[in-house]
Short mmCIF file of N, CA and C in Angstrom, two decimals:
data_model
loop_
_atom_site.label_atom_id
_atom_site.label_comp_id
_atom_site.label_asym_id
_atom_site.label_seq_id
_atom_site.Cartn_x
_atom_site.Cartn_y
_atom_site.Cartn_z
N PRO H 513 37.20 -27.93 -18.95
CA PRO H 513 36.40 -27.55 -17.79
C PRO H 513 35.61 -26.87 -17.77
N SER H 514 34.11 -26.04 -17.71
CA SER H 514 33.52 -25.57 -17.52
C SER H 514 33.32 -24.86 -16.20
N GLN H 515 33.54 -24.32 -16.20
CA GLN H 515 33.29 -23.39 -14.85
C GLN H 515 32.96 -22.74 -14.45
N SER H 516 31.91 -22.68 -12.49
CA SER H 516 31.22 -22.54 -12.21
C SER H 516 30.61 -20.60 -11.93
N ILE H 517 29.91 -20.11 -12.19
CA ILE H 517 30.77 -18.58 -11.32
C ILE H 517 28.73 -18.30 -10.18
N PHE H 518 29.60 -18.69 -9.09
CA PHE H 518 28.37 -18.22 -7.99
C PHE H 518 28.84 -16.47 -7.31
N LEU H 519 27.49 -16.32 -7.46
CA LEU H 519 27.77 -14.54 -7.11
C LEU H 519 27.69 -14.55 -5.11
N ASP H 520 27.77 -14.18 -5.05
CA ASP H 520 28.10 -14.07 -3.73
C ASP H 520 27.44 -12.63 -3.35
N PHE H 521 25.98 -12.33 -2.78
CA PHE H 521 25.88 -11.06 -2.47
C PHE H 521 26.19 -10.83 -1.23
N GLY H 522 26.67 -11.18 -0.30
CA GLY H 522 26.36 -10.82 0.83
C GLY H 522 27.91 -10.84 1.01
N LYS H 523 29.00 -10.82 0.20
CA LYS H 523 29.85 -10.01 0.12
C LYS H 523 29.97 -8.71 -0.23
N ARG H 524 30.69 -7.51 0.02
CA ARG H 524 30.52 -6.56 -0.04
C ARG H 524 32.39 -6.13 -0.68
N ASP H 525 32.64 -5.29 -1.48
CA ASP H 525 33.56 -4.95 -2.43
C ASP H 525 33.75 -3.17 -1.48
N LYS H 526 34.30 -3.15 -0.75
CA LYS H 526 34.67 -1.60 -0.29
C LYS H 526 35.39 -1.17 -1.33
N GLU H 527 36.23 -0.96 -2.34
CA GLU H 527 36.44 0.20 -2.92
C GLU H 527 35.50 0.60 -3.98
N GLN H 528 34.41 -0.68 -4.12
CA GLN H 528 33.13 -0.89 -5.38
C GLN H 528 32.45 0.46 -4.36
N GLU H 529 31.90 -0.02 -3.31
CA GLU H 529 31.72 0.91 -2.25
C GLU H 529 31.93 2.26 -2.06
N GLN H 530 33.26 2.07 -2.20
CA GLN H 530 33.97 3.64 -1.82
C GLN H 530 33.42 4.99 -3.43
N GLU H 531 34.11 3.75 -4.75
CA GLU H 531 34.07 4.54 -5.40
C GLU H 531 31.95 5.69 -5.82
N ALA H 532 31.46 4.52 -5.56
CA ALA H 532 30.20 4.66 -5.40
C ALA H 532 29.72 6.32 -4.96
N GLN H 533 30.27 5.57 -3.16
CA GLN H 533 29.65 6.92 -2.56
C GLN H 533 30.94 8.47 -2.98
N GLU H 534 31.37 8.19 -3.54
CA GLU H 534 32.67 9.14 -4.45
C GLU H 534 31.41 10.00 -5.54
N TRP H 535 31.09 8.93 -6.34
CA TRP H 535 30.38 9.62 -7.56
C TRP H 535 28.56 10.19 -7.01
N ILE H 536 27.84 9.65 -6.08
CA ILE H 536 27.54 10.17 -5.54
C ILE H 536 27.30 11.43 -4.50
N GLU H 537 28.35 11.45 -3.84
CA GLU H 537 28.22 12.63 -3.37
C GLU H 537 28.74 14.03 -4.63
N THR H 538 29.63 13.67 -5.49
CA THR H 538 29.84 14.64 -6.48
C THR H 538 28.27 15.20 -7.22
N ILE H 539 27.68 13.95 -7.53
CA ILE H 539 26.59 14.66 -8.34
C ILE H 539 25.41 15.33 -7.53
N THR H 540 25.25 15.01 -6.11
CA THR H 540 24.76 15.76 -5.02
C THR H 540 24.87 16.65 -4.97
N GLY H 541 26.92 16.77 -4.43
CA GLY H 541 26.84 18.19 -3.69
C GLY H 541 27.03 17.54 -2.11
N GLU H 542 26.25 16.60 -1.58
CA GLU H 542 26.60 15.90 -0.77
C GLU H 542 27.25 15.45 -0.47
N ARG H 543 27.54 14.91 1.30
CA ARG H 543 28.72 13.69 1.93
C ARG H 543 27.50 12.66 2.75
N PHE H 544 27.84 11.93 2.52
CA PHE H 544 27.94 10.46 3.96
C PHE H 544 28.10 11.05 4.66
N THR H 545 26.75 11.05 5.97
CA THR H 545 27.30 11.96 7.23
C THR H 545 26.91 10.75 8.13
N LYS H 546 26.43 8.93 7.46
CA LYS H 546 26.94 8.46 8.21
C LYS H 546 28.14 7.12 8.06
N ALA H 547 27.90 6.61 9.73
CA ALA H 547 29.03 6.17 9.80
C ALA H 547 29.71 4.55 8.93
N THR H 548 28.63 4.33 7.90
CA THR H 548 29.04 3.21 6.98
C THR H 548 27.96 3.60 5.85
N PHE H 549 28.47 3.50 4.49
CA PHE H 549 27.68 3.49 2.94
C PHE H 549 27.03 2.80 3.12
N GLU H 550 26.23 1.70 3.80
CA GLU H 550 24.77 0.54 3.89
C GLU H 550 24.40 2.67 4.74
N ASP H 551 24.12 2.34 6.09
CA ASP H 551 23.17 3.37 6.94
C ASP H 551 23.23 4.54 6.22
N SER H 552 24.37 5.51 5.75
CA SER H 552 23.87 6.63 4.60
C SER H 552 22.85 6.60 3.76
N LEU H 553 22.52 5.02 2.96
CA LEU H 553 21.92 5.39 2.12
C LEU H 553 20.39 4.83 2.53
N ARG H 554 20.15 4.43 3.63
CA ARG H 554 19.10 3.59 4.13
C ARG H 554 17.89 3.98 4.00
N ASP H 555 18.20 5.42 4.63
CA ASP H 555 16.83 6.51 4.38
C ASP H 555 16.06 6.55 3.31
N GLY H 556 16.81 6.27 2.57
CA GLY H 556 17.05 6.86 1.10
C GLY H 556 16.76 8.31 0.64
N ILE H 557 17.07 8.98 2.02
CA ILE H 557 17.14 10.38 0.96
C ILE H 557 17.76 10.36 0.10
N LEU H 558 19.50 11.04 0.43
CA LEU H 558 20.70 10.72 -0.61
C LEU H 558 19.71 10.23 -1.98
N LEU H 559 19.31 8.66 -1.82
CA LEU H 559 18.93 8.15 -3.25
C LEU H 559 18.24 8.91 -4.06
N CYS H 560 17.05 9.58 -3.33
CA CYS H 560 15.73 10.60 -4.24
C CYS H 560 16.55 11.63 -4.54
N LYS H 561 17.57 12.44 -3.82
CA LYS H 561 17.72 13.44 -4.16
C LYS H 561 19.10 13.44 -5.28
N LEU H 562 19.55 11.96 -5.64
CA LEU H 562 20.98 11.65 -6.89
C LEU H 562 19.19 11.66 -7.85
N MET H 563 18.68 10.86 -7.98
CA MET H 563 17.53 10.95 -8.56
C MET H 563 17.32 11.84 -9.10
N ASN H 564 16.72 13.05 -8.55
CA ASN H 564 16.16 14.79 -9.22
C ASN H 564 17.90 15.40 -9.63
N LYS H 565 18.79 14.33 -9.13
CA LYS H 565 19.80 15.43 -9.82
C LYS H 565 20.19 15.35 -11.00
N LEU H 566 19.72 14.12 -10.80
CA LEU H 566 20.46 12.93 -12.69
C LEU H 566 18.88 13.36 -13.55
N SER H 567 17.89 13.53 -13.17
CA SER H 567 16.76 13.90 -13.58
C SER H 567 15.46 14.78 -12.97
N PRO H 568 16.08 16.13 -13.48
CA PRO H 568 15.34 16.75 -12.45
C PRO H 568 13.64 16.65 -12.25
N GLY H 569 12.99 16.87 -11.32
CA GLY H 569 11.76 16.73 -10.75
C GLY H 569 11.02 15.16 -10.57
N THR H 570 11.63 14.67 -11.31
CA THR H 570 11.61 12.56 -10.74
C THR H 570 10.24 12.43 -9.66
N ILE H 571 11.24 13.38 -8.78
CA ILE H 571 10.62 12.84 -7.47
C ILE H 571 9.95 14.08 -6.58
N GLN H 572 8.78 14.20 -6.54
CA GLN H 572 8.62 15.37 -6.24
C GLN H 572 8.38 15.76 -5.24
N LYS H 573 8.27 14.52 -3.27
CA LYS H 573 8.57 15.12 -2.19
C LYS H 573 9.36 13.50 -1.75
N ILE H 574 10.38 14.60 -0.92
CA ILE H 574 11.01 13.61 -0.47
C ILE H 574 10.93 13.55 1.46
N SER H 575 11.19 12.84 1.63
CA SER H 575 10.41 12.25 3.19
C SER H 575 11.78 12.44 4.04
N VAL H 576 11.86 13.32 4.84
CA VAL H 576 13.04 13.46 5.50
C VAL H 576 12.61 12.91 7.34
N SER H 577 11.55 13.08 7.48
CA SER H 577 10.77 12.47 8.92
C SER H 577 9.90 11.95 8.75
N GLY H 578 9.33 10.75 9.75
CA GLY H 578 8.72 9.83 9.72
C GLY H 578 8.70 8.88 9.88
N GLY H 579 9.95 8.34 10.60
CA GLY H 579 9.61 6.75 10.51
C GLY H 579 9.75 6.06 9.80
N ASP H 580 10.03 4.67 10.11
CA ASP H 580 10.39 3.59 8.84
C ASP H 580 9.45 3.61 7.74
N TYR H 581 8.14 3.67 7.47
CA TYR H 581 7.28 3.96 6.52
C TYR H 581 7.51 4.91 5.49
N LYS H 582 7.62 5.98 6.15
CA LYS H 582 8.45 7.35 5.32
C LYS H 582 10.12 6.80 4.51
N MET H 583 10.48 6.34 5.27
CA MET H 583 11.66 5.89 4.18
C MET H 583 11.94 4.88 3.65
N MET H 584 11.30 4.06 4.11
CA MET H 584 10.25 2.98 2.67
C MET H 584 9.60 3.39 1.59
N ASP H 585 9.13 4.83 1.61
CA ASP H 585 8.45 5.18 0.42
C ASP H 585 9.67 5.92 -0.45
N ASN H 586 11.03 6.48 0.76
CA ASN H 586 11.88 7.24 -0.47
C ASN H 586 11.79 5.86 -1.43
N ILE H 587 12.96 4.87 -0.44
CA ILE H 587 12.98 3.78 -0.95
C ILE H 587 12.59 3.39 -2.71
N SER H 588 11.07 3.33 -1.78
CA SER H 588 10.33 2.92 -3.06
C SER H 588 10.83 4.30 -5.07
N GLN H 589 10.17 5.21 -4.34
CA GLN H 589 10.49 6.16 -5.25
C GLN H 589 11.53 6.26 -6.08
N PHE H 590 12.49 5.96 -5.24
CA PHE H 590 13.88 6.18 -5.88
C PHE H 590 13.75 4.50 -7.14
N GLN H 591 13.64 3.37 -6.04
CA GLN H 591 13.51 2.32 -6.90
C GLN H 591 12.39 2.44 -8.47
N ARG H 592 11.24 2.99 -8.43
CA ARG H 592 10.78 3.57 -9.39
C ARG H 592 10.92 4.37 -10.41
N ALA H 593 12.12 5.33 -9.94
CA ALA H 593 12.27 6.41 -11.14
C ALA H 593 13.10 5.17 -11.58
N ALA H 594 14.61 4.52 -10.89
CA ALA H 594 15.86 4.40 -11.37
C ALA H 594 15.04 3.00 -12.37
N VAL H 595 13.64 2.20 -12.51
CA VAL H 595 13.28 1.61 -13.65
C VAL H 595 13.33 2.17 -15.05
N HIS H 596 12.70 3.67 -14.68
CA HIS H 596 11.94 4.97 -15.81
C HIS H 596 13.54 5.83 -15.97
N TYR H 597 14.77 5.34 -15.69
CA TYR H 597 16.13 6.58 -15.88
C TYR H 597 16.01 5.21 -16.90
#
């Protein structure tokens, strides 16, 4: 009989998150400072720093203040850079 595989994007694997956190911290040399994995990446700063370690100079300006719009710009820059990487 055939089996259906459904991906549950709502369920998160804490082990995978821990592994990803350790990898990001190792590459960037910076520690996650927020209470959760998600909160530590929400503003995109660490993601931009990660991309610049993987591909130096890829992201020219990382916004560290300025509210949600600036933080969304960090995420967008990371996403564009990741596609090219």
